[in-house]
Amino acid sequence: MNQDNKTILEKANAAVTAGDNEGFLSFCTDDTVWEFIGDRTLHGKEAVRQYMSEAYVEPPQFMVEHLVAEGDYVIATGKISIKNDEGVLIHYAYCDVWRLRDGKLAELKAFVIEQQAA
């Protein structure tokens, strides 16, 4: 089961990287909840779809450093780069804690910190 959950997240992330937001959303439950710690919480697939259409005008670039699965949870740490509204690529470090339900991404707690230029 743990390996299956890792594979599900890897496939979902591959869809995002390819610019296939709907493909990603097919891996989510209809009532998925995304909590960006210290920022906002999205409730439901439609809210996530709207967020992705705004935040991922161009597909984000992921570099997963660690992927750990335990029970219904998968934790991913790494780096992500996303273009802002001005088209400037902004780099972040992240830790995503995903809870899966029935083979789908049901809940996300995302800890995201912007990386300062050296």
MMTF fields as JSON, N, C-alpha, C and O atoms, coordinates in Angstrom:
{
  "mmtfVersion": "1.0.0",
  "mmtfProducer": "UNKNOWN",
  "numBonds": 471,
  "numAtoms": 472,
  "numGroups": 118,
  "numChains": 1,
  "numModels": 1,
  "chainsPerModel": [1],
  "groupsPerChain": [118],
  "chainIdList": ["A"],
  "bondAtomList": [4, 2, 8, 6, 12, 10, 16, 14, 20, 18, 24, 22, 28, 26, 32, 30, 36, 34, 40, 38, 44, 42, 48, 46, 52, 50, 56, 54, 60, 58, 64, 62, 68, 66, 72, 70, 76, 74, 80, 78, 84, 82, 88, 86, 92, 90, 96, 94, 100, 98, 104, 102, 108, 106, 112, 110, 116, 114, 120, 118, 124, 122, 128, 126, 132, 130, 136, 134, 140, 138, 144, 142, 148, 146, 152, 150, 156, 154, 160, 158, 164, 162, 168, 166, 172, 170, 176, 174, 180, 178, 184, 182, 188, 186, 192, 190, 196, 194, 200, 198, 204, 202, 208, 206, 212, 210, 216, 214, 220, 218, 224, 222, 228, 226, 232, 230, 236, 234, 240, 238, 244, 242, 248, 246, 252, 250, 256, 254, 260, 258, 264, 262, 268, 266, 272, 270, 276, 274, 280, 278, 284, 282, 288, 286, 292, 290, 296, 294, 300, 298, 304, 302, 308, 306, 312, 310, 316, 314, 320, 318, 324, 322, 328, 326, 332, 330, 336, 334, 340, 338, 344, 342, 348, 346, 352, 350, 356, 354, 360, 358, 364, 362, 368, 366, 372, 370, 376, 374, 380, 378, 384, 382, 388, 386, 392, 390, 396, 394, 400, 398, 404, 402, 408, 406, 412, 410, 416, 414, 420, 418, 424, 422, 428, 426, 432, 430, 436, 434, 440, 438, 444, 442, 448, 446, 452, 450, 456, 454, 460, 458, 464, 462, 468, 466],
  "bondOrderList": [1, 1, 1, 1, 1, 1, 1, 1, 1, 1, 1, 1, 1, 1, 1, 1, 1, 1, 1, 1, 1, 1, 1, 1, 1, 1, 1, 1, 1, 1, 1, 1, 1, 1, 1, 1, 1, 1, 1, 1, 1, 1, 1, 1, 1, 1, 1, 1, 1, 1, 1, 1, 1, 1, 1, 1, 1, 1, 1, 1, 1, 1, 1, 1, 1, 1, 1, 1, 1, 1, 1, 1, 1, 1, 1, 1, 1, 1, 1, 1, 1, 1, 1, 1, 1, 1, 1, 1, 1, 1, 1, 1, 1, 1, 1, 1, 1, 1, 1, 1, 1, 1, 1, 1, 1, 1, 1, 1, 1, 1, 1, 1, 1, 1, 1, 1, 1],
  "groupList": [{"groupName": "MET", "atomNameList": ["N", "CA", "C", "O"], "elementList": ["N", "C", "C", "O"], "formalChargeList": [0, 0, 0, 0], "bondAtomList": [1, 0, 2, 1, 3, 2], "bondOrderList": [1, 1, 2], "singleLetterCode": "M", "chemCompType": "L-PEPTIDE LINKING"}, {"groupName": "ASN", "atomNameList": ["N", "CA", "C", "O"], "elementList": ["N", "C", "C", "O"], "formalChargeList": [0, 0, 0, 0], "bondAtomList": [1, 0, 2, 1, 3, 2], "bondOrderList": [1, 1, 2], "singleLetterCode": "N", "chemCompType": "L-PEPTIDE LINKING"}, {"groupName": "GLN", "atomNameList": ["N", "CA", "C", "O"], "elementList": ["N", "C", "C", "O"], "formalChargeList": [0, 0, 0, 0], "bondAtomList": [1, 0, 2, 1, 3, 2], "bondOrderList": [1, 1, 2], "singleLetterCode": "Q", "chemCompType": "L-PEPTIDE LINKING"}, {"groupName": "ASP", "atomNameList": ["N", "CA", "C", "O"], "elementList": ["N", "C", "C", "O"], "formalChargeList": [0, 0, 0, 0], "bondAtomList": [1, 0, 2, 1, 3, 2], "bondOrderList": [1, 1, 2], "singleLetterCode": "D", "chemCompType": "L-PEPTIDE LINKING"}, {"groupName": "LYS", "atomNameList": ["N", "CA", "C", "O"], "elementList": ["N", "C", "C", "O"], "formalChargeList": [0, 0, 0, 0], "bondAtomList": [1, 0, 2, 1, 3, 2], "bondOrderList": [1, 1, 2], "singleLetterCode": "K", "chemCompType": "L-PEPTIDE LINKING"}, {"groupName": "THR", "atomNameList": ["N", "CA", "C", "O"], "elementList": ["N", "C", "C", "O"], "formalChargeList": [0, 0, 0, 0], "bondAtomList": [1, 0, 2, 1, 3, 2], "bondOrderList": [1, 1, 2], "singleLetterCode": "T", "chemCompType": "L-PEPTIDE LINKING"}, {"groupName": "ILE", "atomNameList": ["N", "CA", "C", "O"], "elementList": ["N", "C", "C", "O"], "formalChargeList": [0, 0, 0, 0], "bondAtomList": [1, 0, 2, 1, 3, 2], "bondOrderList": [1, 1, 2], "singleLetterCode": "I", "chemCompType": "L-PEPTIDE LINKING"}, {"groupName": "LEU", "atomNameList": ["N", "CA", "C", "O"], "elementList": ["N", "C", "C", "O"], "formalChargeList": [0, 0, 0, 0], "bondAtomList": [1, 0, 2, 1, 3, 2], "bondOrderList": [1, 1, 2], "singleLetterCode": "L", "chemCompType": "L-PEPTIDE LINKING"}, {"groupName": "GLU", "atomNameList": ["N", "CA", "C", "O"], "elementList": ["N", "C", "C", "O"], "formalChargeList": [0, 0, 0, 0], "bondAtomList": [1, 0, 2, 1, 3, 2], "bondOrderList": [1, 1, 2], "singleLetterCode": "E", "chemCompType": "L-PEPTIDE LINKING"}, {"groupName": "ALA", "atomNameList": ["N", "CA", "C", "O"], "elementList": ["N", "C", "C", "O"], "formalChargeList": [0, 0, 0, 0], "bondAtomList": [1, 0, 2, 1, 3, 2], "bondOrderList": [1, 1, 2], "singleLetterCode": "A", "chemCompType": "L-PEPTIDE LINKING"}, {"groupName": "VAL", "atomNameList": ["N", "CA", "C", "O"], "elementList": ["N", "C", "C", "O"], "formalChargeList": [0, 0, 0, 0], "bondAtomList": [1, 0, 2, 1, 3, 2], "bondOrderList": [1, 1, 2], "singleLetterCode": "V", "chemCompType": "L-PEPTIDE LINKING"}, {"groupName": "GLY", "atomNameList": ["N", "CA", "C", "O"], "elementList": ["N", "C", "C", "O"], "formalChargeList": [0, 0, 0, 0], "bondAtomList": [1, 0, 2, 1, 3, 2], "bondOrderList": [1, 1, 2], "singleLetterCode": "G", "chemCompType": "PEPTIDE LINKING"}, {"groupName": "PHE", "atomNameList": ["N", "CA", "C", "O"], "elementList": ["N", "C", "C", "O"], "formalChargeList": [0, 0, 0, 0], "bondAtomList": [1, 0, 2, 1, 3, 2], "bondOrderList": [1, 1, 2], "singleLetterCode": "F", "chemCompType": "L-PEPTIDE LINKING"}, {"groupName": "SER", "atomNameList": ["N", "CA", "C", "O"], "elementList": ["N", "C", "C", "O"], "formalChargeList": [0, 0, 0, 0], "bondAtomList": [1, 0, 2, 1, 3, 2], "bondOrderList": [1, 1, 2], "singleLetterCode": "S", "chemCompType": "L-PEPTIDE LINKING"}, {"groupName": "CYS", "atomNameList": ["N", "CA", "C", "O"], "elementList": ["N", "C", "C", "O"], "formalChargeList": [0, 0, 0, 0], "bondAtomList": [1, 0, 2, 1, 3, 2], "bondOrderList": [1, 1, 2], "singleLetterCode": "C", "chemCompType": "L-PEPTIDE LINKING"}, {"groupName": "TRP", "atomNameList": ["N", "CA", "C", "O"], "elementList": ["N", "C", "C", "O"], "formalChargeList": [0, 0, 0, 0], "bondAtomList": [1, 0, 2, 1, 3, 2], "bondOrderList": [1, 1, 2], "singleLetterCode": "W", "chemCompType": "L-PEPTIDE LINKING"}, {"groupName": "ARG", "atomNameList": ["N", "CA", "C", "O"], "elementList": ["N", "C", "C", "O"], "formalChargeList": [0, 0, 0, 0], "bondAtomList": [1, 0, 2, 1, 3, 2], "bondOrderList": [1, 1, 2], "singleLetterCode": "R", "chemCompType": "L-PEPTIDE LINKING"}, {"groupName": "HIS", "atomNameList": ["N", "CA", "C", "O"], "elementList": ["N", "C", "C", "O"], "formalChargeList": [0, 0, 0, 0], "bondAtomList": [1, 0, 2, 1, 3, 2], "bondOrderList": [1, 1, 2], "singleLetterCode": "H", "chemCompType": "L-PEPTIDE LINKING"}, {"groupName": "TYR", "atomNameList": ["N", "CA", "C", "O"], "elementList": ["N", "C", "C", "O"], "formalChargeList": [0, 0, 0, 0], "bondAtomList": [1, 0, 2, 1, 3, 2], "bondOrderList": [1, 1, 2], "singleLetterCode": "Y", "chemCompType": "L-PEPTIDE LINKING"}, {"groupName": "PRO", "atomNameList": ["N", "CA", "C", "O"], "elementList": ["N", "C", "C", "O"], "formalChargeList": [0, 0, 0, 0], "bondAtomList": [1, 0, 2, 1, 3, 2], "bondOrderList": [1, 1, 2], "singleLetterCode": "P", "chemCompType": "L-PEPTIDE LINKING"}],
  "groupTypeList": [0, 1, 2, 3, 1, 4, 5, 6, 7, 8, 4, 9, 1, 9, 9, 10, 5, 9, 11, 3, 1, 8, 11, 12, 7, 13, 12, 14, 5, 3, 3, 5, 10, 15, 8, 12, 6, 11, 3, 16, 5, 7, 17, 11, 4, 8, 9, 10, 16, 2, 18, 0, 13, 8, 9, 18, 10, 8, 19, 19, 2, 12, 0, 10, 8, 17, 7, 10, 9, 8, 11, 3, 18, 10, 6, 9, 5, 11, 4, 6, 13, 6, 4, 1, 3, 8, 11, 10, 7, 6, 17, 18, 9, 18, 14, 3, 10, 15, 16, 7, 16, 3, 11, 4, 7, 9, 8, 7, 4, 9, 12, 10, 6, 8, 2, 2, 9, 9],
  "groupIdList": [1, 2, 3, 4, 5, 6, 7, 8, 9, 10, 11, 12, 13, 14, 15, 16, 17, 18, 19, 20, 21, 22, 23, 24, 25, 26, 27, 28, 29, 30, 31, 32, 33, 34, 35, 36, 37, 38, 39, 40, 41, 42, 43, 44, 45, 46, 47, 48, 49, 50, 51, 52, 53, 54, 55, 56, 57, 58, 59, 60, 61, 62, 63, 64, 65, 66, 67, 68, 69, 70, 71, 72, 73, 74, 75, 76, 77, 78, 79, 80, 81, 82, 83, 84, 85, 86, 87, 88, 89, 90, 91, 92, 93, 94, 95, 96, 97, 98, 99, 100, 101, 102, 103, 104, 105, 106, 107, 108, 109, 110, 111, 112, 113, 114, 115, 116, 117, 118],
  "secStructList": [7, 2, 2, 2, 2, 2, 2, 2, 2, 2, 2, 2, 2, 2, 2, 2, 2, 6, 6, 7, 2, 2, 2, 2, 2, 6, 6, 3, 3, 3, 3, 3, 3, 3, 3, 3, 6, 6, 6, 3, 3, 3, 3, 1, 2, 2, 2, 2, 2, 2, 2, 2, 2, 2, 2, 6, 1, 1, 7, 7, 3, 3, 3, 3, 3, 3, 3, 3, 3, 3, 6, 6, 3, 3, 3, 3, 3, 3, 3, 3, 3, 3, 3, 7, 6, 6, 1, 7, 3, 3, 3, 3, 3, 3, 3, 3, 3, 3, 3, 3, 3, 6, 6, 3, 3, 3, 3, 3, 3, 3, 3, 3, 3, 3, 7, 7, 7, 7],
  "xCoordList": [0.828, 0.0, 0.863, 0.579, 1.922, 2.764, 3.369, 3.378, 3.877, 4.471, 3.413, 3.694, 2.203, 1.111, 0.824, 0.623, 0.803, 0.532, 1.638, 1.355, 2.884, 3.984, 3.794, 3.964, 3.442, 3.257, 2.129, 2.243, 1.049, -0.075, 0.404, 0.102, 1.149, 1.629, 2.613, 2.572, 3.487, 4.435, 3.71, 4.087, 2.684, 1.913, 1.166, 1.118, 0.591, -0.131, 0.823, 0.501, 1.997, 2.981, 3.492, 3.753, 3.634, 4.069, 3.044, 3.416, 1.759, 0.718, 0.859, 0.762, 1.086, 1.244, 2.447, 2.359, 3.558, 4.78, 4.568, 5.172, 3.706, 3.406, 2.354, 2.001, 1.852, 0.83, -0.573, -1.487, -0.754, -2.045, -2.751, -2.789, -3.31, -3.988, -5.175, -5.406, -5.922, -7.071, -6.607, -7.254, -5.486, -4.912, -4.547, -4.796, -3.951, -3.638, -4.912, -4.98, -5.917, -7.16, -7.857, -8.628, -7.598, -8.209, -7.675, -8.281, -6.553, -5.986, -6.518, -6.173, -7.356, -7.875, -9.316, -10.083, -9.668, -11.067, -11.848, -11.265, -13.158, -13.983, -13.963, -14.085, -13.809, -13.828, -12.422, -12.251, -11.423, -10.038, -9.906, -10.595, -9.018, -8.756, -7.259, -6.459, -6.887, -5.485, -5.295, -5.911, -4.45, -4.142, -2.704, -1.762, -2.551, -1.238, -0.976, -1.534, -0.137, 0.069, 0.492, 1.451, -0.245, 0.041, -0.506, -0.257, -1.255, -1.741, -3.239, -4.023, -3.645, -5.062, -5.379, -4.488, -6.672, -7.149, -8.139, -9.053, -7.943, -8.849, -9.724, -9.233, -11.027, -11.977, -12.617, -13.359, -12.33, -12.971, -12.16, -11.319, -12.444, -11.708, -11.85, -10.894, -13.011, -13.209, -12.331, -11.791, -12.179, -11.298, -9.848, -9.104, -9.442, -8.081, -7.881, -6.833, -8.882, -8.813, -8.598, -7.752, -9.362, -9.247, -7.857, -7.233, -7.371, -6.032, -4.976, -4.105, -5.05, -4.061, -4.091, -3.043, -5.281, -5.38, -4.723, -4.251, -4.691, -4.072, -2.581, -1.762, -2.227, -0.849, 0.057, 1.259, -0.509, 0.297, 0.025, -0.307, 0.171, 0.009, 0.995, 0.672, 2.194, 3.164, 3.37, 3.331, 3.587, 3.751, 4.918, 5.974, 4.725, 5.81, 6.905, 6.673, 8.09, 9.216, 9.448, 9.698, 9.365, 9.544, 10.909, 11.433, 11.478, 12.596, 12.3, 12.512, 11.813, 11.496, 12.799, 13.545, 13.064, 14.276, 14.003, 14.806, 12.864, 12.505, 11.013, 10.199, 10.674, 9.29, 9.148, 9.747, 8.353, 8.209, 6.733, 5.887, 6.428, 5.033, 4.876, 5.738, 3.753, 3.398, 1.876, 1.241, 1.302, -0.156, -0.815, -0.494, -1.741, -2.467, -1.738, -2.275, -0.522, 0.19, 1.412, 2.101, 1.66, 2.901, 3.428, 2.701, 4.694, 5.353, 6.399, 7.245, 6.324, 7.282, 7.991, 7.355, 9.318, 10.087, 10.906, 11.295, 11.155, 11.947, 11.905, 11.736, 12.065, 12.076, 11.068, 10.866, 10.446, 9.512, 9.763, 10.016, 9.693, 9.858, 8.625, 8.179, 8.079, 6.845, 7.038, 7.626, 6.545, 6.61, 5.522, 4.386, 5.904, 4.925, 4.177, 4.363, 3.338, 2.517, 3.353, 2.885, 4.58, 5.462, 6.314, 7.129, 6.128, 6.887, 8.261, 9.077, 8.522, 9.8, 9.691, 8.724, 10.69, 10.717, 11.104, 12.185, 10.225, 10.457, 10.692, 9.979, 11.695, 12.085, 11.628, 11.746, 11.11, 10.603, 11.137, 11.43, 11.256, 11.453, 10.08, 9.318, 9.768, 8.451, 8.497, 9.409, 7.485, 7.191, 5.688, 4.916, 5.275, 3.853, 3.52, 4.19, 2.484, 1.993, 0.63, -0.349, 0.584, -0.636, -1.289, -0.605, -2.607, -3.376, -4.191, -4.904, -4.076, -4.835, -6.03, -5.993, -7.081, -8.287, -8.752, -8.987, -8.88, -9.344, -8.508, -9.043, -7.187, -6.296, -6.287, -5.767, -6.858, -6.894, -6.371, -6.408, -5.882, -5.348, -6.509, -7.246, -6.661, -7.81, -7.469, -8.326, -6.221, -5.874, -4.401, -3.551, -4.121, -2.753, -2.516, -3.315, -1.409, -0.878, 0.455, 1.391, 0.534, 1.719, 2.459, 1.896, 3.719, 4.608, 5.557, 6.382, 5.445, 6.19, 6.911, 6.307, 8.222, 9.027, 9.799, 10.51, 9.649, 10.393, 11.883, 12.295, 12.687, 14.133, 14.685, 14.38, 15.486, 16.084, 17.269, 18.011, 17.435, 18.569, 19.873, 19.958, 20.865, 22.164, 22.959, 24.062],
  "yCoordList": [-1.211, 0.0, 1.262, 2.206, 1.284, 2.482, 2.797, 3.952, 1.768, 1.985, 2.447, 3.286, 1.912, 2.348, 3.832, 4.564, 4.28, 5.689, 6.583, 7.664, 6.149, 6.908, 7.01, 8.078, 5.894, 5.862, 6.795, 7.488, 6.818, 7.71, 9.163, 9.922, 9.552, 10.934, 11.235, 12.323, 10.303, 10.52, 10.725, 11.601, 9.932, 10.084, 11.418, 12.093, 11.794, 13.064, 14.234, 15.158, 14.194, 15.267, 15.316, 16.398, 14.167, 14.136, 14.843, 15.526, 14.685, 15.364, 16.881, 17.606, 17.367, 18.811, 19.33, 20.357, 18.626, 19.048, 19.107, 19.929, 18.229, 18.207, 19.249, 19.365, 20.005, 21.011, 20.44, 21.11, 19.215, 18.532, 18.626, 17.66, 19.808, 20.014, 19.079, 18.579, 18.841, 17.931, 16.497, 15.755, 16.121, 14.814, 14.709, 13.684, 15.777, 15.796, 15.663, 14.859, 16.457, 16.462, 15.113, 14.81, 14.297, 12.957, 12.09, 11.069, 12.472, 11.741, 12.248, 11.7, 13.29, 13.902, 13.475, 13.202, 13.424, 13.194, 14.468, 15.55, 14.348, 15.527, 16.505, 17.715, 15.974, 16.821, 17.087, 17.349, 17.019, 17.248, 18.586, 19.552, 18.628, 19.855, 20.11, 19.25, 21.303, 21.71, 22.852, 23.908, 22.647, 23.694, 24.145, 23.383, 25.383, 26.002, 26.683, 27.744, 26.081, 26.537, 28.003, 28.392, 28.808, 30.236, 31.069, 32.273, 30.443, 31.187, 30.997, 31.865, 29.893, 29.68, 28.197, 27.347, 27.911, 26.528, 26.457, 27.274, 25.469, 25.227, 24.023, 22.993, 24.164, 23.095, 22.626, 23.371, 21.384, 20.783, 20.909, 21.795, 19.992, 19.904, 21.174, 21.579, 21.802, 23.017, 24.158, 24.919, 24.29, 25.323, 25.057, 25.993, 23.798, 23.439, 23.718, 24.221, 23.394, 23.664, 25.165, 25.552, 25.997, 27.452, 27.919, 28.719, 27.426, 27.784, 27.41, 28.219, 26.195, 25.736, 26.573, 26.842, 26.99, 27.79, 29.153, 29.745, 29.654, 30.949, 30.799, 31.565, 29.831, 29.695, 29.003, 29.265, 28.123, 27.336, 27.748, 26.914, 29.053, 29.535, 28.79, 28.416, 28.583, 27.67, 26.55, 26.797, 25.332, 24.234, 24.485, 24.965, 24.159, 24.317, 23.288, 22.25, 23.596, 22.672, 22.089, 22.826, 20.755, 20.058, 19.393, 18.94, 19.337, 18.461, 17.809, 18.417, 16.58, 15.859, 15.324, 14.621, 15.66, 15.186, 13.901, 12.968, 13.865, 12.694, 12.421, 13.343, 11.15, 10.711, 9.564, 8.502, 9.786, 8.819, 8.478, 9.37, 7.192, 6.752, 5.948, 5.149, 6.179, 5.445, 5.424, 6.473, 4.247, 4.145, 4.896, 4.67, 5.794, 6.576, 7.867, 8.677, 8.063, 9.318, 9.161, 8.141, 10.202, 10.322, 11.725, 12.712, 11.792, 13.075, 13.286, 12.427, 14.439, 14.797, 16.072, 17.045, 16.06, 17.281, 17.555, 16.641, 18.834, 19.163, 20.634, 21.48, 20.915, 22.294, 22.392, 21.445, 23.557, 23.831, 25.252, 26.149, 25.448, 26.775, 27.1, 26.302, 28.297, 28.737, 30.172, 30.979, 30.496, 31.882, 32.699, 32.252, 33.914, 34.81, 35.59, 35.338, 36.531, 37.29, 38.093, 38.396, 38.44, 39.208, 38.301, 38.785, 36.986, 36.044, 35.706, 35.093, 36.106, 35.819, 34.469, 34.21, 33.615, 32.301, 32.443, 32.941, 32.008, 32.08, 30.659, 29.73, 30.501, 29.186, 29.02, 29.938, 27.845, 27.532, 26.184, 25.303, 26.04, 24.731, 24.334, 25.184, 23.044, 22.623, 21.292, 20.482, 21.103, 19.819, 19.639, 20.385, 18.651, 18.346, 17.083, 16.06, 17.16, 15.995, 15.659, 16.375, 14.562, 14.128, 12.995, 12.099, 13.03, 11.889, 11.36, 12.107, 10.071, 9.434, 8.689, 8.187, 8.631, 7.882, 7.147, 7.76, 5.849, 5.023, 5.273, 5.319, 5.435, 5.591, 6.969, 7.143, 7.955, 9.319, 10.307, 10.051, 11.441, 12.499, 13.248, 13.976, 13.058, 13.611, 14.872, 15.732, 14.977, 16.1, 16.436, 15.554, 17.741, 18.229, 19.275, 20.192, 19.123, 20.191, 20.555, 19.755, 21.78, 22.214, 23.296, 24.331, 23.027, 23.977, 24.467, 23.698, 25.732, 26.264, 27.547, 28.459, 27.589, 28.743, 29.24, 28.476, 30.526, 31.097, 31.102, 31.446, 30.715, 30.697, 32.028, 32.478, 32.655, 33.944, 33.741, 32.766, 34.659, 34.591, 34.756, 35.551, 33.996, 34.044, 35.268, 35.469],
  "zCoordList": [0.0, 0.0, 0.0, -0.737, 0.827, 0.881, -0.473, -0.901, -1.154, -2.475, -3.467, -4.323, -3.363, -4.235, -4.03, -4.999, -2.774, -2.49, -3.043, -3.559, -2.943, -3.536, -5.046, -5.634, -5.662, -7.117, -7.539, -8.551, -6.777, -7.08, -7.069, -7.991, -6.03, -5.952, -7.075, -7.65, -7.396, -8.484, -9.817, -10.595, -10.083, -11.323, -11.339, -12.368, -10.209, -10.123, -10.361, -11.109, -9.724, -9.915, -11.35, -11.877, -11.982, -13.388, -14.272, -15.226, -13.961, -14.736, -14.59, -15.58, -13.365, -13.14, -13.922, -14.595, -13.832, -14.522, -16.032, -16.721, -16.538, -17.975, -18.356, -19.53, -17.383, -17.658, -17.742, -18.222, -17.281, -17.346, -15.992, -15.229, -15.707, -14.43, -14.25, -13.149, -15.307, -15.196, -14.923, -14.184, -15.525, -15.232, -13.766, -13.133, -13.217, -11.792, -10.962, -10.032, -11.311, -10.534, -10.545, -9.635, -11.562, -11.591, -10.461, -10.135, -9.855, -8.724, -7.382, -6.335, -7.404, -6.172, -5.901, -6.825, -4.617, -4.252, -4.563, -4.63, -4.753, -5.021, -3.853, -4.047, -2.63, -1.432, -0.891, 0.3, -1.765, -1.346, -0.624, -0.953, 0.359, 1.111, 1.067, 1.435, 0.611, 0.57, 1.55, 1.407, 2.537, 3.506, 3.281, 3.497, 2.849, 2.72, 4.058, 4.338, 4.873, 6.238, 6.244, 5.578, 7.013, 7.125, 5.984, 5.924, 5.067, 3.902, 3.71, 4.094, 3.132, 2.8, 2.783, 2.788, 2.762, 2.652, 1.504, 1.401, 0.645, -0.483, -0.154, 0.307, -0.396, -0.11, -1.403, -2.043, -1.789, -2.952, -4.224, -4.376, -5.131, -6.387, -7.224, -7.886, -7.209, -8.007, -7.501, -8.305, -6.185, -5.621, -6.004, -6.299, -6.001, -6.403, -7.887, -8.293, -8.692, -10.137, -10.38, -11.186, -9.684, -9.831, -9.411, -10.11, -8.279, -7.797, -8.832, -9.152, -9.351, -10.322, -11.591, -12.178, -12.023, -13.245, -13.07, -14.041, -11.835, -11.552, -11.233, -11.741, -10.408, -9.926, -10.937, -10.973, -11.755, -12.682, -14.124, -14.965, -14.402, -15.771, -16.667, -17.795, -16.148, -16.746, -15.736, -14.53, -16.2, -15.25, -14.289, -14.703, -13.009, -12.05, -12.31, -12.929, -11.827, -11.919, -10.525, -9.572, -10.412, -9.14, -9.081, -10.098, -7.896, -7.628, -6.277, -5.228, -6.313, -5.082, -4.511, -5.193, -3.263, -2.604, -1.818, -1.837, -1.131, -0.326, -0.473, -0.534, -0.527, -0.606, 0.392, 0.219, 1.435, 2.515, 2.667, 2.72, 2.737, 2.884, 4.162, 4.528, 4.834, 6.047, 6.134, 6.235, 6.096, 6.16, 5.022, 3.856, 5.355, 4.353, 3.968, 3.213, 4.481, 4.279, 3.381, 3.407, 2.586, 1.817, 2.09, 1.975, 2.449, 2.711, 1.629, 1.384, 0.989, -0.06, 0.359, 0.763, 0.261, 0.481, -0.767, -1.494, -0.995, -2.165, -2.477, -1.599, -3.753, -4.246, -5.39, -6.151, -5.487, -6.571, -7.042, -6.238, -8.341, -8.926, -9.75, -10.574, -9.508, -10.165, -10.617, -9.897, -11.806, -12.276, -11.582, -11.426, -11.17, -10.56, -11.64, -12.83, -11.231, -12.175, -13.17, -14.268, -12.798, -13.688, -14.574, -15.359, -14.448, -15.26, -14.703, -15.39, -13.453, -12.811, -12.102, -11.385, -12.311, -11.693, -10.221, -9.906, -9.326, -7.884, -7.379, -7.757, -6.526, -6.028, -4.58, -3.769, -4.276, -2.948, -2.485, -3.294, -1.172, -0.558, -0.025, 0.436, -0.09, 0.374, 1.113, 0.941, 1.936, 2.548, 2.426, 3.028, 1.649, 1.462, 2.234, 2.092, 3.049, 3.766, 3.168, 3.379, 2.422, 1.743, 2.51, 3.006, 2.611, 3.127, 1.963, 1.293, 1.733, 0.654, 1.229, 2.352, 0.437, 0.799, -0.448, -1.489, -0.339, -1.458, -2.722, -3.83, -2.541, -3.683, -4.315, -5.417, -3.626, -4.172, -3.14, -1.936, -3.635, -2.78, -2.128, -2.793, -0.808, -0.098, 0.691, 0.896, 1.131, 2.002, 1.835, 1.716, 1.828, 1.733, 2.803, 2.988, 3.5, 4.351, 3.723, 3.719, 3.189, 2.446, 3.229, 3.586, 3.478, 4.132, 3.036, 2.543, 2.659, 1.508, 1.942, 2.505, 1.662, 2.048, 0.831, 0.179, 0.534, -0.585, -0.27, 0.838, -1.263, -1.119, -1.583, -2.687, -0.76, -1.098, -2.031, -1.908, -2.95, -3.879, -3.091, -2.155, -3.491, -2.764, -3.142, -2.635]
}
